[in-house]
mmCIF file of C-alpha atoms in Angstrom:
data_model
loop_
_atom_site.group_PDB
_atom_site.id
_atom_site.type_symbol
_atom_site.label_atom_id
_atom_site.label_comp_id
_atom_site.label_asym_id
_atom_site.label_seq_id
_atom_site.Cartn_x
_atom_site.Cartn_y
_atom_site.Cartn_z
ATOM 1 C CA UNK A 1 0.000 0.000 0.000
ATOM 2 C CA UNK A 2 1.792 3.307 -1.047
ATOM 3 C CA UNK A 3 0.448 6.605 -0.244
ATOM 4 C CA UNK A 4 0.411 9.822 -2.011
ATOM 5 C CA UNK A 5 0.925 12.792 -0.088
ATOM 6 C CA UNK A 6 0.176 14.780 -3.218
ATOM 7 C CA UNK A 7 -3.206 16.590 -4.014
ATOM 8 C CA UNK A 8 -4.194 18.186 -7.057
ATOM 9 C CA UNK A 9 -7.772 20.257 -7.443
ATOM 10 C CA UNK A 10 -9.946 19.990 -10.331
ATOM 11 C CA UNK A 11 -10.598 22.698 -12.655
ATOM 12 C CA UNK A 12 -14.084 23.588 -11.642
ATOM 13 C CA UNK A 13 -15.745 25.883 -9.300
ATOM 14 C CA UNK A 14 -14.665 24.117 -6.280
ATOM 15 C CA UNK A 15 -10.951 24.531 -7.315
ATOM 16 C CA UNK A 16 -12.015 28.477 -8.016
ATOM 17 C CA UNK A 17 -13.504 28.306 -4.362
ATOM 18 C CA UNK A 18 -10.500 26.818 -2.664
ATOM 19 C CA UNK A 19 -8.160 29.648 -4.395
ATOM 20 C CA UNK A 20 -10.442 32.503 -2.859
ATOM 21 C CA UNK A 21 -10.425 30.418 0.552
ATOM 22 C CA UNK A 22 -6.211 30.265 0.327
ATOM 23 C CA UNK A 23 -6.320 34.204 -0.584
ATOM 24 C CA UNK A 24 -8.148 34.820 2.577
ATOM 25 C CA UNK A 25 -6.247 32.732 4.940
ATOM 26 C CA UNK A 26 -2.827 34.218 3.420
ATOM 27 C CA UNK A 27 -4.534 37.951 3.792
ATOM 28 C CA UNK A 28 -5.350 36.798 7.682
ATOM 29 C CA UNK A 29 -1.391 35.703 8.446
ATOM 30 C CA UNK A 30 -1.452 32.362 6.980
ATOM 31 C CA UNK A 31 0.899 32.329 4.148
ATOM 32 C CA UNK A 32 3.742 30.269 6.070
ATOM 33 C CA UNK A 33 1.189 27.972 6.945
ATOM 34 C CA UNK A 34 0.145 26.753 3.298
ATOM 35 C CA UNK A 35 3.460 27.473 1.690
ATOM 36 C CA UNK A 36 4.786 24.702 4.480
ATOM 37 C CA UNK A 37 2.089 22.521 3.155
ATOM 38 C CA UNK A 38 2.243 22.959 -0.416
ATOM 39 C CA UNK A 39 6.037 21.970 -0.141
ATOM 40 C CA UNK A 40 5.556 19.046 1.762
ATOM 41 C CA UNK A 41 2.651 17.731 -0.732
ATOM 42 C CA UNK A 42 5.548 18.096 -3.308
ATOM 43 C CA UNK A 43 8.372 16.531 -1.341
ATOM 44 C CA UNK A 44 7.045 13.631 0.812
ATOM 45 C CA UNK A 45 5.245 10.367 0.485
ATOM 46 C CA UNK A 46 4.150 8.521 2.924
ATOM 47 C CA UNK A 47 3.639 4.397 2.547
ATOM 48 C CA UNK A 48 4.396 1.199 4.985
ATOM 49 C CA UNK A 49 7.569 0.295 5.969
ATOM 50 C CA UNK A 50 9.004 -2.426 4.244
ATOM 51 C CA UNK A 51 11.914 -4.778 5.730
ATOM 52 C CA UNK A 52 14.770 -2.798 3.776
ATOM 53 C CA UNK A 53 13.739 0.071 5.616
ATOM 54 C CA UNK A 54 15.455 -1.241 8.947
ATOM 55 C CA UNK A 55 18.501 1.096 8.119
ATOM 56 C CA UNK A 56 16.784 4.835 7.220
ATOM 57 C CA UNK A 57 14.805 4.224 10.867
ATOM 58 C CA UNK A 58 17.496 3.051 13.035
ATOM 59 C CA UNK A 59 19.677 6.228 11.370
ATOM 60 C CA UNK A 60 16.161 8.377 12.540
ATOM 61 C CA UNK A 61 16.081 6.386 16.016
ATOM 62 C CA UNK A 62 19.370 6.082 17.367
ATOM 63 C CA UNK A 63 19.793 9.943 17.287
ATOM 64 C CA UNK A 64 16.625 10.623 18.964
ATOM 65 C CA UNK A 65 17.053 7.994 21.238
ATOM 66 C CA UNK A 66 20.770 9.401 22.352
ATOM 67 C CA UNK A 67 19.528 12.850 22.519
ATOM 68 C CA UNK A 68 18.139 11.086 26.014
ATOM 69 C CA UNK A 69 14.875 14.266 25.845
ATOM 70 C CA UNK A 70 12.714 12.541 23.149
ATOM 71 C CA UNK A 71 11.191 9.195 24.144
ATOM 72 C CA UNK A 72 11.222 6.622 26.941
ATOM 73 C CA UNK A 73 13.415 4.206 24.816
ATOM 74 C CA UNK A 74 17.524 3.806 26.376
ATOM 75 C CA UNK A 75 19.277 1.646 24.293
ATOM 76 C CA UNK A 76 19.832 2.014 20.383
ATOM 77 C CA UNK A 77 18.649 -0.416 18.250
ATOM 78 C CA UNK A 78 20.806 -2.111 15.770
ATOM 79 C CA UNK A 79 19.781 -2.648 11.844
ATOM 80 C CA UNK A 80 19.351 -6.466 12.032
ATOM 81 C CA UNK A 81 17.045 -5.816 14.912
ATOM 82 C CA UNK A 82 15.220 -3.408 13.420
ATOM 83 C CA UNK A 83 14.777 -5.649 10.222
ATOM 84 C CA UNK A 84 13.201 -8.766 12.290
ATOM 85 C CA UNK A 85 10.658 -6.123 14.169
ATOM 86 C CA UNK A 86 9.674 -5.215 10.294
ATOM 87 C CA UNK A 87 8.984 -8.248 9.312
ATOM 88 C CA UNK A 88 7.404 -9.546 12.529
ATOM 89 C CA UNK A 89 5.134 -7.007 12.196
ATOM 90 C CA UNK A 90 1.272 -8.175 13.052
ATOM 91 C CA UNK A 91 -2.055 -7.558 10.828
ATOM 92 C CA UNK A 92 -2.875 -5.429 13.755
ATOM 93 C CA UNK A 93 0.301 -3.406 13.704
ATOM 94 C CA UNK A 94 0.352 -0.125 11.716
ATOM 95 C CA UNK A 95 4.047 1.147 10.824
ATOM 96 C CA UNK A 96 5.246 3.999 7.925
ATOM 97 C CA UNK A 97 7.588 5.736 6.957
ATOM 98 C CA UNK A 98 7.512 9.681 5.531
ATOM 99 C CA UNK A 99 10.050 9.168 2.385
ATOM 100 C CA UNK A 100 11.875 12.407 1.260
ATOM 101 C CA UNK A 101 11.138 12.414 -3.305
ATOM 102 C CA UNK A 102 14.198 13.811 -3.875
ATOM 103 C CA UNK A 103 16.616 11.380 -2.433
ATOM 104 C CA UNK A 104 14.162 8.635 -1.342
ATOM 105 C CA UNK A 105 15.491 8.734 2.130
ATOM 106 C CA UNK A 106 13.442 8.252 5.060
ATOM 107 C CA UNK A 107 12.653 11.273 7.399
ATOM 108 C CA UNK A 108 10.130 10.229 9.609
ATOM 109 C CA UNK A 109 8.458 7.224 10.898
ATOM 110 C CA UNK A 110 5.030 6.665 12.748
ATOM 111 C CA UNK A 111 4.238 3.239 14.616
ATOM 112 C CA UNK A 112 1.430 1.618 16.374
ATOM 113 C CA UNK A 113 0.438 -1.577 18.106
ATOM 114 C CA UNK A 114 -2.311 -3.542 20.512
ATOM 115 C CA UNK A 115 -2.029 -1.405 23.941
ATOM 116 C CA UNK A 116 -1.887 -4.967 25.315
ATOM 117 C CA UNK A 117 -2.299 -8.722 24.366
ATOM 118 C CA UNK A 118 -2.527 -10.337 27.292
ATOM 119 C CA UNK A 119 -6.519 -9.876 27.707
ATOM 120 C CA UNK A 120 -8.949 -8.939 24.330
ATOM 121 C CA UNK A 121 -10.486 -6.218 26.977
ATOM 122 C CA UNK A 122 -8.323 -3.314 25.197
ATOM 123 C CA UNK A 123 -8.331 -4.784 21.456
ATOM 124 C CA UNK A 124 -9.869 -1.204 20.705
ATOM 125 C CA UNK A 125 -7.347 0.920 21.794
ATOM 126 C CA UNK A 126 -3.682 1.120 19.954
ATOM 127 C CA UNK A 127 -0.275 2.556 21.335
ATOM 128 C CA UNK A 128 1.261 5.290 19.043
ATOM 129 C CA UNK A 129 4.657 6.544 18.312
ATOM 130 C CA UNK A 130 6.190 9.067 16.252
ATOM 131 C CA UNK A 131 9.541 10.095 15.509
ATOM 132 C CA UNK A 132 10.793 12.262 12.935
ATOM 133 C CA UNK A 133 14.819 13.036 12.171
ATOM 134 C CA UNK A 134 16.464 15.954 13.989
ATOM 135 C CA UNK A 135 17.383 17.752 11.113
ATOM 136 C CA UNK A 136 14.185 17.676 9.257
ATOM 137 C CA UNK A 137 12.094 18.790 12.378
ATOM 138 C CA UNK A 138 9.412 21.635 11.478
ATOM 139 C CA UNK A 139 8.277 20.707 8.379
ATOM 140 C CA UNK A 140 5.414 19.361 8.714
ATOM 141 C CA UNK A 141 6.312 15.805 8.475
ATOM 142 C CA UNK A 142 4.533 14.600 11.215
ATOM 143 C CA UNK A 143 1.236 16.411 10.069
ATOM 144 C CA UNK A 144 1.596 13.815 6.839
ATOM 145 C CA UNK A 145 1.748 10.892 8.738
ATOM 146 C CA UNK A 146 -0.936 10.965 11.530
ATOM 147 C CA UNK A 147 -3.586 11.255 8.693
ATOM 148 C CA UNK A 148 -2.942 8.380 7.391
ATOM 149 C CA UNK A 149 -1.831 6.354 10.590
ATOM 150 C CA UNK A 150 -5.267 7.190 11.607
ATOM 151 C CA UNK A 151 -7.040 5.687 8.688
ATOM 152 C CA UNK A 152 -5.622 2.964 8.745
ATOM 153 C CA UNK A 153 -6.032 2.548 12.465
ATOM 154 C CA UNK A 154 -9.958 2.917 11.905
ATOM 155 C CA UNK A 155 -9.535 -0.308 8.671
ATOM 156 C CA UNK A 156 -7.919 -2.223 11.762
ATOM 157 C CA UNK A 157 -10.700 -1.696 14.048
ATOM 158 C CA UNK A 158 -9.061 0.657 16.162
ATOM 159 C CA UNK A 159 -11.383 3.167 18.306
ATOM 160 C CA UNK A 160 -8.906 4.641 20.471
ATOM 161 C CA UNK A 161 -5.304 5.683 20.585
ATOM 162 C CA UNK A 162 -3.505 6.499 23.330
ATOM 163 C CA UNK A 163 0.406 7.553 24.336
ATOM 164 C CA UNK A 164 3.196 8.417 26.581
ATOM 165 C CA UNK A 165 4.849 11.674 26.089
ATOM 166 C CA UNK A 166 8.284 12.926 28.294
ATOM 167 C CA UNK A 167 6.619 15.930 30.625
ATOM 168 C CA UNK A 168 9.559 18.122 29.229
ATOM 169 C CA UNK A 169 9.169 17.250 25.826
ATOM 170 C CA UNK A 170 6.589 20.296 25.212
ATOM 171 C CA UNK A 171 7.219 19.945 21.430
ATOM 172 C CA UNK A 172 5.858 16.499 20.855
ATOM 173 C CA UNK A 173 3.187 17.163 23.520
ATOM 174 C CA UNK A 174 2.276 20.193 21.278
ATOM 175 C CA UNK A 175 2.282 18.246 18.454
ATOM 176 C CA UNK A 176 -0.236 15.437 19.395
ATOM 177 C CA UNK A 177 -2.733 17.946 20.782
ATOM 178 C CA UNK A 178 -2.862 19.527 17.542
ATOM 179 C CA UNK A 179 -3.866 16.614 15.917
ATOM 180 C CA UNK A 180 -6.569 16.115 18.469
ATOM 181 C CA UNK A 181 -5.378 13.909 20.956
ATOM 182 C CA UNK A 182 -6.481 15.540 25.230
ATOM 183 C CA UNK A 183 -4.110 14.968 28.488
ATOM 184 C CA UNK A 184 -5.910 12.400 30.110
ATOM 185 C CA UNK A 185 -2.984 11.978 33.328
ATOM 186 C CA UNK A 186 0.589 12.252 34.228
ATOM 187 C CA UNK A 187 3.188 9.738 36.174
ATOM 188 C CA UNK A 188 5.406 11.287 38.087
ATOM 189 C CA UNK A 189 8.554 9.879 38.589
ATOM 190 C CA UNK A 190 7.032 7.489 36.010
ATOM 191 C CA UNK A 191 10.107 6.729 34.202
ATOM 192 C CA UNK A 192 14.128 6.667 34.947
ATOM 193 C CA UNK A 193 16.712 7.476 32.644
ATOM 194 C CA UNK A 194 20.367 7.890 32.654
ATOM 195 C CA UNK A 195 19.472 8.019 36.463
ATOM 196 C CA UNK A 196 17.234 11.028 36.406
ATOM 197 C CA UNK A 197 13.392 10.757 37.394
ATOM 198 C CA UNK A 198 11.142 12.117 34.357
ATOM 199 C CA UNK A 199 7.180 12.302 34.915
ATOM 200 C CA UNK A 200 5.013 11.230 32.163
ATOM 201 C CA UNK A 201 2.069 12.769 30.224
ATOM 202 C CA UNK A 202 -0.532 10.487 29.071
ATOM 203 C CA UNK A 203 -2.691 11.582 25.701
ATOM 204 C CA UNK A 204 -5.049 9.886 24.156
ATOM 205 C CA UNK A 205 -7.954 10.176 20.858
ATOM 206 C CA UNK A 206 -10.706 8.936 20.250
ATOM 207 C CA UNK A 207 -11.548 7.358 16.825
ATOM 208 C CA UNK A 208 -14.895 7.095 16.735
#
């Protein structure tokens, strides 16, 4: 399954509409906005990951994960075990990759999975992540993949997603509640890394 980030309007009143609507929001302070958008429909696809991907998401990973500020995870993952998570991946598991047209390289990634297996009482509800490379940060990759992560999680029978975000890591926090997901709790002291306590916000959406 391969998806196209690109959109193209058709030459009818509707695509005459839409140009007075993007006149307006660029007369009210929105031109940044829609120029980042435009240039991301042009520059990034996003599809599923695929086993020869292991390498562009550990090189997107490993930095994030080192950075020690981003995510809960501590220890780097290597490209062979990356690979076997890929292909061990479930029909309930939702994994893709944001791919960069002009080199083909990967820039992002966006993963989810059963919030537990042990007990078909939470089949509904799916555990998110979302990582995108430090050097392509702010534009707007992130905004192309929870579209279609969502989708997909409603094909899979998912009504409910729900995550853990670092309490200091405003950016990401920022980033889910745009796209609609509320603060539902924090853990303090919830997690411990590189010996320092970090609390824990928990965000979740709702599908349905």
């Amino acid at each position: 399954m391969r998806h196209s980030v690109v959109r193209r309007w058709p030459n009818s009143r509707y695509a005459r509409e839409t140009n007075l609507c993007v006149k307006l929001l660029i007369e009210l302070g929105f031109k940044d906005e829609l120029e980042t958008e435009k240039k991301n429909d042009m520059e990034f696809t996003i599809r599923d990951a695929k086993p020869d991907d292991a390498a562009g998401v550990v090189a997107i990973f490993n930095p994030i994960i080192e950075a020690r500020s981003f995510t809960l995870f501590d220890t780097p993952f290597s490209i062979e075990a990356e690979r076997s998570y890929i292909v061990g991946l479930t029909q309930r598991d939702i994994f893709h990759v944001a791919v960069r047209s002009s080199d083909e390289a990967i820039v992002g990634f966006q993963s989810m999975s059963p919030f537990a297996t042990y007990t078909h009482a939470v089949d509904h509800v799916g555990v998110i992540g979302t990582y995108i490379d430090l050097g392509s940060r702010r534009e707007g990759i992130a905004s192309l993949l929870f579209p279609v992560t969502f989708e997909a999680a409603r094909r899979k029978g998912y009504e409910k997603i729900f995550t853990y975000i670092l309490a200091d890591n405003q950016p990401a926090l920022a980033t889910y509640q745009k796209h609609g997901f509320r603060i539902v709790g924090k853990a303090e002291r919830h997690a411990k890394l590189h010996g320092r306590y970090v609390d824990v916000i928990l965000v979740e959406k709702p599908l349905l």
